[in-house]
CSV table of C-alpha atoms and ligand atoms in Angstrom, one decimal:
chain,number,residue,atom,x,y,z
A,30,UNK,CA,37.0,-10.4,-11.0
A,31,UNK,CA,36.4,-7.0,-9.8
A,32,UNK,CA,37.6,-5.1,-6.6
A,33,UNK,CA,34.4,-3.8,-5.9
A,34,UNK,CA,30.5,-4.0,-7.9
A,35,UNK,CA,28.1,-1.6,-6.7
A,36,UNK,CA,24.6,-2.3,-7.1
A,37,UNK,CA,22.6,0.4,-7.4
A,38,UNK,CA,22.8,4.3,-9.5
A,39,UNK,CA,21.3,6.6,-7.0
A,40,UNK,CA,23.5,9.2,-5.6
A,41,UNK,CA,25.1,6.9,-2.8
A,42,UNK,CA,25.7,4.0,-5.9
A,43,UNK,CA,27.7,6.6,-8.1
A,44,UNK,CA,29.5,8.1,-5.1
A,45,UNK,CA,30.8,5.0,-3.9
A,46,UNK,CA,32.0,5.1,-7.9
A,47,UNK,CA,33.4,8.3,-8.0
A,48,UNK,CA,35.6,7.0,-5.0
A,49,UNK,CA,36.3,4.0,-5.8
A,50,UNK,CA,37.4,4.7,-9.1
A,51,UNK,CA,39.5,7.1,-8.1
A,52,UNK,CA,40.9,5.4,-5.6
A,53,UNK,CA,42.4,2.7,-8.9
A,54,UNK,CA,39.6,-0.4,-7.6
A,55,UNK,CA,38.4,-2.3,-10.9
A,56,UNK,CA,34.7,-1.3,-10.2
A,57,UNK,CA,31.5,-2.4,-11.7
A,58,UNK,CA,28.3,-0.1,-10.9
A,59,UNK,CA,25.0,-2.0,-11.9
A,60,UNK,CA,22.5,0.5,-12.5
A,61,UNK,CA,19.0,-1.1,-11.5
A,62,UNK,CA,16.1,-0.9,-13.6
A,63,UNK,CA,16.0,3.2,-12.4
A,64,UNK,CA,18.9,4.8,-13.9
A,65,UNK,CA,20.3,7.6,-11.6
A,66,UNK,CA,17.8,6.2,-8.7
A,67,UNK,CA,15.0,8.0,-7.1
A,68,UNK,CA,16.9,11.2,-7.4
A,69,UNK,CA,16.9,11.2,-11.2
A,70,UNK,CA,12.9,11.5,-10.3
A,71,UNK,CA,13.2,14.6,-8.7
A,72,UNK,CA,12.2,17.9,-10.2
A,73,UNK,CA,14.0,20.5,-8.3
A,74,UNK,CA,16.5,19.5,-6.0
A,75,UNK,CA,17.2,22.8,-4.0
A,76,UNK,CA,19.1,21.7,-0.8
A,77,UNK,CA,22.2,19.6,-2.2
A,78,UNK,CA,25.7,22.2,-1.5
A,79,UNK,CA,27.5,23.7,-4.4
A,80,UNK,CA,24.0,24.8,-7.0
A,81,UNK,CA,22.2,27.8,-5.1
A,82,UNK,CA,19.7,28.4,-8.2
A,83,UNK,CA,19.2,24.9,-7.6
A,84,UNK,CA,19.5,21.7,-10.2
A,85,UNK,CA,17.3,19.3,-11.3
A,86,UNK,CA,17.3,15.6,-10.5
A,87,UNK,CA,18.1,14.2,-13.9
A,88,UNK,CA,20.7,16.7,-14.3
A,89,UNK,CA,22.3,16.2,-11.1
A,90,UNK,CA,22.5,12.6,-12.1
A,91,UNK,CA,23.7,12.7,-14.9
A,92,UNK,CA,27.0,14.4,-13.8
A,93,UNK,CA,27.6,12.0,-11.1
A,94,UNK,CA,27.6,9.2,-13.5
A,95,UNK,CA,29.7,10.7,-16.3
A,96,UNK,CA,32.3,11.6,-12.9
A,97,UNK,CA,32.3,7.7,-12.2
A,98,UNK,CA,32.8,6.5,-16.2
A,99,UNK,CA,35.5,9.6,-15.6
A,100,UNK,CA,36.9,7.2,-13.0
A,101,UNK,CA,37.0,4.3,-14.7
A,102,UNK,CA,33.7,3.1,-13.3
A,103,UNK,CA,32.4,0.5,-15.8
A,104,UNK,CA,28.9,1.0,-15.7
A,105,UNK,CA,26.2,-1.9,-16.6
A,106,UNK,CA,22.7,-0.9,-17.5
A,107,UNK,CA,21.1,-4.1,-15.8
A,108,UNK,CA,19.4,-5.6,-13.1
A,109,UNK,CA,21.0,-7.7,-10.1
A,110,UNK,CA,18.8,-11.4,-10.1
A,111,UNK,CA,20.5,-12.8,-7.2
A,112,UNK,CA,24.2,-12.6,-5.0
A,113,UNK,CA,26.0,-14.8,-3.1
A,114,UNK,CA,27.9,-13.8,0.0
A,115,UNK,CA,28.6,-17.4,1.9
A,116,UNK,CA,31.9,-16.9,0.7
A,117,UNK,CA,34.8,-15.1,-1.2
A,118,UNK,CA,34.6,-14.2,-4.1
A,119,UNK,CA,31.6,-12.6,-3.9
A,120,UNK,CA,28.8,-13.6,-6.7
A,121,UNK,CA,26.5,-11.1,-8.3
A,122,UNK,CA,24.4,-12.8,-10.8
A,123,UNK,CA,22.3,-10.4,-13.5
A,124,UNK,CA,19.7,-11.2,-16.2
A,125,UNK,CA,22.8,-11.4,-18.7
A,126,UNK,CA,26.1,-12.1,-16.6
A,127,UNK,CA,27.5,-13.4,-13.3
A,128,UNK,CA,30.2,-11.1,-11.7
A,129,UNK,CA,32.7,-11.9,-9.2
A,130,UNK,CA,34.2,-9.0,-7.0
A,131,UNK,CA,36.1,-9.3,-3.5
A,132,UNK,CA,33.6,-6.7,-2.3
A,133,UNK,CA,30.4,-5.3,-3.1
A,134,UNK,CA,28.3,-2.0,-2.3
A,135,UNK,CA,24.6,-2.2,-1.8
A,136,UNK,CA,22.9,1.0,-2.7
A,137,UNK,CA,19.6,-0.3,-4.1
A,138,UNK,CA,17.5,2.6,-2.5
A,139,UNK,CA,13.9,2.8,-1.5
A,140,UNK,CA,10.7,2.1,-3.5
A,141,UNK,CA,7.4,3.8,-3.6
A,142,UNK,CA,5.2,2.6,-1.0
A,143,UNK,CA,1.4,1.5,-2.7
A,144,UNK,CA,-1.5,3.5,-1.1
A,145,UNK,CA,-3.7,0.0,-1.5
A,146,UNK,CA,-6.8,0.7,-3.0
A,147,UNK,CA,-9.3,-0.2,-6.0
A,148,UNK,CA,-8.0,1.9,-9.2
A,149,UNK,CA,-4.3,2.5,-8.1
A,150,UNK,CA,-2.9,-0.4,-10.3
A,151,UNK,CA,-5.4,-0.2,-13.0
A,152,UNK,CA,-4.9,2.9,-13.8
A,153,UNK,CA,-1.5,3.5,-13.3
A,154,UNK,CA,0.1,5.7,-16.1
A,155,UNK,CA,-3.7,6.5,-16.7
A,156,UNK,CA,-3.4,9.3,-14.4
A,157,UNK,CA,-2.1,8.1,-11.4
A,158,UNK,CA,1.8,8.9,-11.0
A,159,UNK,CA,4.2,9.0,-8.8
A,160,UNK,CA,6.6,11.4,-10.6
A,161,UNK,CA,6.0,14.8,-10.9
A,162,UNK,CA,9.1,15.3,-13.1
A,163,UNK,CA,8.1,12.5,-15.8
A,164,UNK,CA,4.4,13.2,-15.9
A,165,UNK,CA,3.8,17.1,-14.4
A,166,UNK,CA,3.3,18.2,-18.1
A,167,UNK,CA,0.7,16.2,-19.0
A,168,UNK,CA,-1.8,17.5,-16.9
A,169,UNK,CA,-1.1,21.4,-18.1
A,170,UNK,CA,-4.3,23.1,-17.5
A,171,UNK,CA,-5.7,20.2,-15.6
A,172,UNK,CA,-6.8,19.9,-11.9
A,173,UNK,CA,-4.4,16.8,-10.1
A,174,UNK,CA,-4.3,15.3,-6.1
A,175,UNK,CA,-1.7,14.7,-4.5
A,176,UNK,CA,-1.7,12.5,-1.5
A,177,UNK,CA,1.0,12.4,1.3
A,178,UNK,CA,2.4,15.1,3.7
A,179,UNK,CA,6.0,14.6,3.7
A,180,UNK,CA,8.4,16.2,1.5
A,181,UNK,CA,7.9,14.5,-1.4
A,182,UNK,CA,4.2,15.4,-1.7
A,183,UNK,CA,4.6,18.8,-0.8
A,184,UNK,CA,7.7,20.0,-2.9
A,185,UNK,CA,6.5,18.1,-6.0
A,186,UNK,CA,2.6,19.3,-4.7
A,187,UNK,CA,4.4,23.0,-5.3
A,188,UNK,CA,6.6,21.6,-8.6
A,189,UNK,CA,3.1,20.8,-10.2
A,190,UNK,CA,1.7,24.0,-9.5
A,191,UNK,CA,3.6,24.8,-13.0
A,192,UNK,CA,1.3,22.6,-15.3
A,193,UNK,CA,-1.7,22.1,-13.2
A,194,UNK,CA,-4.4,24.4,-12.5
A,195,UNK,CA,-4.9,23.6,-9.0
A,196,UNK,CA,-3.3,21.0,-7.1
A,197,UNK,CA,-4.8,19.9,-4.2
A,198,UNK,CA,-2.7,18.0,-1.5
A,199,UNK,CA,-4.6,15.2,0.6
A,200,UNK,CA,-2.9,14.3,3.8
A,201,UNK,CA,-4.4,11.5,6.6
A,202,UNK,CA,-3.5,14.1,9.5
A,203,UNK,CA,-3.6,17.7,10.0
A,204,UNK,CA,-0.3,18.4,10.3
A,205,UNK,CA,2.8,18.3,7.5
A,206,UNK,CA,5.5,16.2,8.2
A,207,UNK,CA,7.8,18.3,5.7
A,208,UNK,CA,11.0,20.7,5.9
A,209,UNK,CA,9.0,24.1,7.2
A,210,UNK,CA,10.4,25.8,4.4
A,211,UNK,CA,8.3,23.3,2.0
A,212,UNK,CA,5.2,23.9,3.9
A,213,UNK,CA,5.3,27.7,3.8
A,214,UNK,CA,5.9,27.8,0.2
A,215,UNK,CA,2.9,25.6,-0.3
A,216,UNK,CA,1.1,27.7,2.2
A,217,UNK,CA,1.5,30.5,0.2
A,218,UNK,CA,0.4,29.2,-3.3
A,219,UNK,CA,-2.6,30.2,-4.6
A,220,UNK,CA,-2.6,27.3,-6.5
A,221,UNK,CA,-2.7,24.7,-3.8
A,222,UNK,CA,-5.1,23.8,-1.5
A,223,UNK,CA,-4.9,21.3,1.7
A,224,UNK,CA,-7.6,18.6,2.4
A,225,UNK,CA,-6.6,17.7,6.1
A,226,UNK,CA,-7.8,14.4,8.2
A,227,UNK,CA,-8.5,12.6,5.2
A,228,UNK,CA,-7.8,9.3,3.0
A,229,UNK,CA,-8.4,8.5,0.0
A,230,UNK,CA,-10.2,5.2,-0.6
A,231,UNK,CA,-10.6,4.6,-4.4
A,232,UNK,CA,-9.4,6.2,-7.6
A,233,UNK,CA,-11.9,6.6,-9.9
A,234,UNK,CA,-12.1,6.2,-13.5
A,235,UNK,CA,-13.0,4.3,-16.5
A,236,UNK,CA,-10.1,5.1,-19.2
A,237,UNK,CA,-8.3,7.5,-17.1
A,238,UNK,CA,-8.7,9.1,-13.8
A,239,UNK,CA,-11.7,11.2,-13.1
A,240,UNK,CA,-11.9,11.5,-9.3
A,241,UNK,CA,-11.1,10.5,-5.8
A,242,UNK,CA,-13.2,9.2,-3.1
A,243,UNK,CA,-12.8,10.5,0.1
A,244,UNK,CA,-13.1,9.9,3.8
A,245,UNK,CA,-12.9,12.3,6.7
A,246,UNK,CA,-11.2,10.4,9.4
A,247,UNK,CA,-12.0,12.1,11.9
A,248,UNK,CA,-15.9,12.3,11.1
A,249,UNK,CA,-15.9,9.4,8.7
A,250,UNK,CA,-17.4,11.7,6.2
A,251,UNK,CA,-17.6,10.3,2.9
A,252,UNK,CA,-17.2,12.5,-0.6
A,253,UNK,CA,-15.4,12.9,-4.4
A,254,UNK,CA,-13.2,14.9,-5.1
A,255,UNK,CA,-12.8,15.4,-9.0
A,256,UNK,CA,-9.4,15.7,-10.8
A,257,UNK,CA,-7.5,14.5,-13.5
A,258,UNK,CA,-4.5,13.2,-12.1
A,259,UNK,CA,-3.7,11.5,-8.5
A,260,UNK,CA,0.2,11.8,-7.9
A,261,UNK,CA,0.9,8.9,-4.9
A,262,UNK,CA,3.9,10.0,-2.3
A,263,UNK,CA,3.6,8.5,0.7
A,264,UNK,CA,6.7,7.3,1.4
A,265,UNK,CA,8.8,4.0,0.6
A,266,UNK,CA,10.1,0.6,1.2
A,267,UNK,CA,13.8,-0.5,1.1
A,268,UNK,CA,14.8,-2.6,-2.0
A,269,UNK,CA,16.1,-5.4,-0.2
A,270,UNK,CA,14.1,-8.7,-1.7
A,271,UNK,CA,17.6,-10.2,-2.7
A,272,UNK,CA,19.0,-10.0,0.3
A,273,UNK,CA,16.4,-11.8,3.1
A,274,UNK,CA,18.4,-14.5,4.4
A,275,UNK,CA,22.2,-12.9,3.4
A,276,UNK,CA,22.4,-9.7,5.3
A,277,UNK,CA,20.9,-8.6,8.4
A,278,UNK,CA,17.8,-6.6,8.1
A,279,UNK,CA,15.7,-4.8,10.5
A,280,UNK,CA,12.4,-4.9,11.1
A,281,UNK,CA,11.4,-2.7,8.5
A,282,UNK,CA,13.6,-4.3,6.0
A,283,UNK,CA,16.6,-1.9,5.7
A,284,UNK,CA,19.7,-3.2,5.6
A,285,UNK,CA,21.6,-2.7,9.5
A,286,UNK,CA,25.2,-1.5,9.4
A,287,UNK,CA,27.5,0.2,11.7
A,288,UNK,CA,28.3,4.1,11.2
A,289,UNK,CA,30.6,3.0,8.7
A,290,UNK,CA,28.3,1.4,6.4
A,291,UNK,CA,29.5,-2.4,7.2
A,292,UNK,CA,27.0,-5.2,7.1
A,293,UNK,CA,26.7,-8.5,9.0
A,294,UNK,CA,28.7,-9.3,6.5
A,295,UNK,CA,32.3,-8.8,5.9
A,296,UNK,CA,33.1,-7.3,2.6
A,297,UNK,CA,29.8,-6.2,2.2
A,298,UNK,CA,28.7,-2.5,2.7
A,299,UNK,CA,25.3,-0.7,2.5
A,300,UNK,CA,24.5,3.1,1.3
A,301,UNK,CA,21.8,5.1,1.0
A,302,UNK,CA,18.4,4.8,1.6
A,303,UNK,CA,18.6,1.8,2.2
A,304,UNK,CA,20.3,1.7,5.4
A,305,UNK,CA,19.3,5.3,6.1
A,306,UNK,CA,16.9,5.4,9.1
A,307,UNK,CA,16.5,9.4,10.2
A,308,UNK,CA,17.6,11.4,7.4
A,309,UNK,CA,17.0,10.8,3.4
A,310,UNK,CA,18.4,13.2,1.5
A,311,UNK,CA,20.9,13.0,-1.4
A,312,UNK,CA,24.1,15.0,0.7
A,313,UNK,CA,23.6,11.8,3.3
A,314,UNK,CA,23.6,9.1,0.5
A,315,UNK,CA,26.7,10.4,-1.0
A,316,UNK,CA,28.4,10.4,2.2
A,317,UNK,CA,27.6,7.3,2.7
A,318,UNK,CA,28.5,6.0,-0.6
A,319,UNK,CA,31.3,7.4,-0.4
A,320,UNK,CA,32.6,6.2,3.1
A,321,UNK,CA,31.6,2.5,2.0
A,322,UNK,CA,34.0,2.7,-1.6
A,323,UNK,CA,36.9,3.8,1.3
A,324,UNK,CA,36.0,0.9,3.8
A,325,UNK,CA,35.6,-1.9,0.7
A,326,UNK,CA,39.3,-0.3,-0.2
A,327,UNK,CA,40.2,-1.0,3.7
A,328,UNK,CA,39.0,-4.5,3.4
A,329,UNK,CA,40.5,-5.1,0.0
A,330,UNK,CA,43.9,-4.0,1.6
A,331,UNK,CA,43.3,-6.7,4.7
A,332,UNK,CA,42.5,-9.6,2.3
A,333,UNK,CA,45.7,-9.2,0.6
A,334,UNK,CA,47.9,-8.9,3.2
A,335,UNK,CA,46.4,-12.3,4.8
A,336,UNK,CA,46.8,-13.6,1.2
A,337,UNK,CA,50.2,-12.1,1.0
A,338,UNK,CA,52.0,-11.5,4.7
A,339,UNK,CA,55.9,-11.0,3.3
A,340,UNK,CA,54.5,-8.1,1.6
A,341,UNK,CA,53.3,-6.4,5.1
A,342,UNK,CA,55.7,-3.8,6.3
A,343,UNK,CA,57.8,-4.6,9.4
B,425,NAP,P1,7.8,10.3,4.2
B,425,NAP,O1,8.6,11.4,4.8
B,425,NAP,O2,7.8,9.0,4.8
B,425,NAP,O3,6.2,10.9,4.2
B,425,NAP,C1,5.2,10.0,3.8
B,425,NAP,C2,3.9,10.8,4.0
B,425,NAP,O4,2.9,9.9,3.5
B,425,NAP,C3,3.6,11.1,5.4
B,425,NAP,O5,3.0,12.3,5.5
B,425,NAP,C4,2.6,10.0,5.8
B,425,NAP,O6,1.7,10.4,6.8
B,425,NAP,C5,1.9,9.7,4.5
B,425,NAP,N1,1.5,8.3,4.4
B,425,NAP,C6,2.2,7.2,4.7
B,425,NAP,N2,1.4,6.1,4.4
B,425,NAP,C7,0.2,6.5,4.0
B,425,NAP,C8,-1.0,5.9,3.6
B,425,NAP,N3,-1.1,4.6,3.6
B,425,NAP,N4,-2.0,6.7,3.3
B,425,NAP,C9,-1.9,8.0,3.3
B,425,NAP,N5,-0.8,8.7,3.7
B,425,NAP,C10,0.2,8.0,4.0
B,425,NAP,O7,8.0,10.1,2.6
B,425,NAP,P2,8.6,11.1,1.5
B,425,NAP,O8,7.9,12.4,1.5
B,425,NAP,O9,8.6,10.3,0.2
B,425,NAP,O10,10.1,11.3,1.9
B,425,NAP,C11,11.0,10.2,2.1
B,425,NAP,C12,12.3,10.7,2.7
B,425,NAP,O11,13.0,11.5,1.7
B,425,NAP,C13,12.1,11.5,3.9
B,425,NAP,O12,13.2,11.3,4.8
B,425,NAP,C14,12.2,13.0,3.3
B,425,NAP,O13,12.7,13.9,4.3
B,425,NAP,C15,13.2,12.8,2.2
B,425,NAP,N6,13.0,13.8,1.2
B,425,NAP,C16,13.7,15.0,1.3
B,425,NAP,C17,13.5,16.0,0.4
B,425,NAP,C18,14.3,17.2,0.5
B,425,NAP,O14,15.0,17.4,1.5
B,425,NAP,N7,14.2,18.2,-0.3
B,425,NAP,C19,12.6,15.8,-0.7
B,425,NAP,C20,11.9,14.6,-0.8
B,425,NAP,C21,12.1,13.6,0.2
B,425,NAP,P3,2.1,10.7,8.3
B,425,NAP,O15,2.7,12.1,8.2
B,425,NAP,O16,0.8,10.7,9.0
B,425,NAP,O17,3.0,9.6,8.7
């Protein structure tokens, strides 16, 4: 039995790793089907302390997890199937193992949301992407979309600007909702040019993507835009299927805890993206992540001394 499984290896998952592990729990980290979490997805990351050039997402994940193995973290490449919190130990069942542990960490992130429309699925990987990082270079010299207005779709909008020939970003209003610096730098590239008030409603495309059709919201204007690629950011959904019925959730699905990352239930904390409402970024997860490993160590300390009261002090 371990002290403490994590589920999930975004940045909150491998903080709570780093200290857990370093605080001597037995810890298992369950890495999801996304090694290194929607951050390992990211291009440039620019705004995390302590690399002013900046470091890549894959990179940046990459350390974190080789400083939780440094920790002792055992790390399982593996998917969670279901878990069981009606009562101690905790169960955490996987395609090829069920673990035990007296606590667990949820960090399971945020997915992609789907924009919805004819040609999205079929031709996924056949031009449409949502990862600038894993697909940018195969549209060198090529003109791509991308569609969203928040930081995703303008900073890797800008990151694309590197292969593409012109990138132009399609948003459903006519204002950004991204960091100002992000908008003036996208502002500012020649490369990149905005189509406001307007949605896309079908990919186009036989074998892979040859265009867009468009519509003006504001004067329902219809019309095709031609490109090569469509990169889809538009924001996400909390990866919280296995939990309906276990934990509380809110309204939109994320996982509700307390400013110190507790859940409705006891034993069970929540990190990351998927608890965090107002602001996403990687510094926030591992702050999180890392506050939960120190309250699971709290709660591991309380179980023992109600197991074990001659031991208590005084
Ligand atoms: P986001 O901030 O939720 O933005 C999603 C964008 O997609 C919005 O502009 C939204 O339009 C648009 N949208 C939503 N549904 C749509 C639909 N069905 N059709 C067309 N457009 C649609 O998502 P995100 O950019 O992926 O960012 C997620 C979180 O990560 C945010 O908190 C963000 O700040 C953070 N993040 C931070 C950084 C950074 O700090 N460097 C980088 C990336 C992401 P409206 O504006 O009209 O709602």
């Amino acid at each position: 039995m371990y002290d403490v499984i994590i589920i999930g290896s975004g940045p909150a998952g491998y903080a709570a790793g780093i200290y857990a592990g370093r605080s001597m729990l037995s810890t298992l980290l369950i890495t999801g089907s996304t090694l290194g979490g929607w951050a390992a997805l990211t291009a440039e990351i620019e705004n995390y302390p302590g690399f002013p050039e900046g470091i890549q997402g894959p990179e940046l994940m990459d350390r974190m997890q080789k400083q939780a193995e440094k920790f002792g973290v055992k790390i399982e490449m593996d998917e969670v199937t279901s878990v069981d919190f009606s009562s101690q130990p905790f169960k955490v069942e996987t395609y090829s193992d069920t673990h035990e542990a007296r606590t667990v960490i949820v960090a399971t992130g945020v997915s992609p949301r789907r924009l919805g429309v004819p040609g999205e699925e079929e031709l996924a990987g056949r031009g449409v992407s949502r990862c600038a990082t894993c697909d940018g270079f195969f549209f060198t010299g090529k003109r791509v979309a991308v569609i969203g207005g928040g930081d995703s779709a303008v900073e890797e909008g800008i990151y694309l600007t590197r292969y593409a020939t012109h990138v132009d970003i399609i948003h459903r209003r006519n204002r950004l909702r991204a960091q100002k610096v992000a908008q003036e730098r996208a502002f500012k590239n020649e490369k990149i040019s905005f189509i406001w008030d307007t949605i896309v409603t079908e990919i186009i495309g036989k074998d892979s993507v040859t265009g867009l059709k468009l519509r003006n919201v504001r004067t329902g204007a219809e019309s095709v835009l031609e490109c090569d690629g469509v990169f889809i950011f538009i924001g996400n959904t909390p990866n919280t299927e296995l939990f309906v019925g276990k934990l509380a959730l809110d309204e939109y699905g994320y996982i509700i805890t307390d400013s110190n990352t507790h859940t409705s239930v006891p034993g069970v904390f929540a990190a990351g993206d998927v608890q965090e409402l107002n602001l996403k970024q990687i510094v926030t997860a591992v702050s999180a992540g890392a506050r939960a490993a120190m309250e699971a160590e709290k709660h591991i300390a309380e179980l023992e001394d109600r197991a074990y009261p001659e031991r208590q002090l005084g």
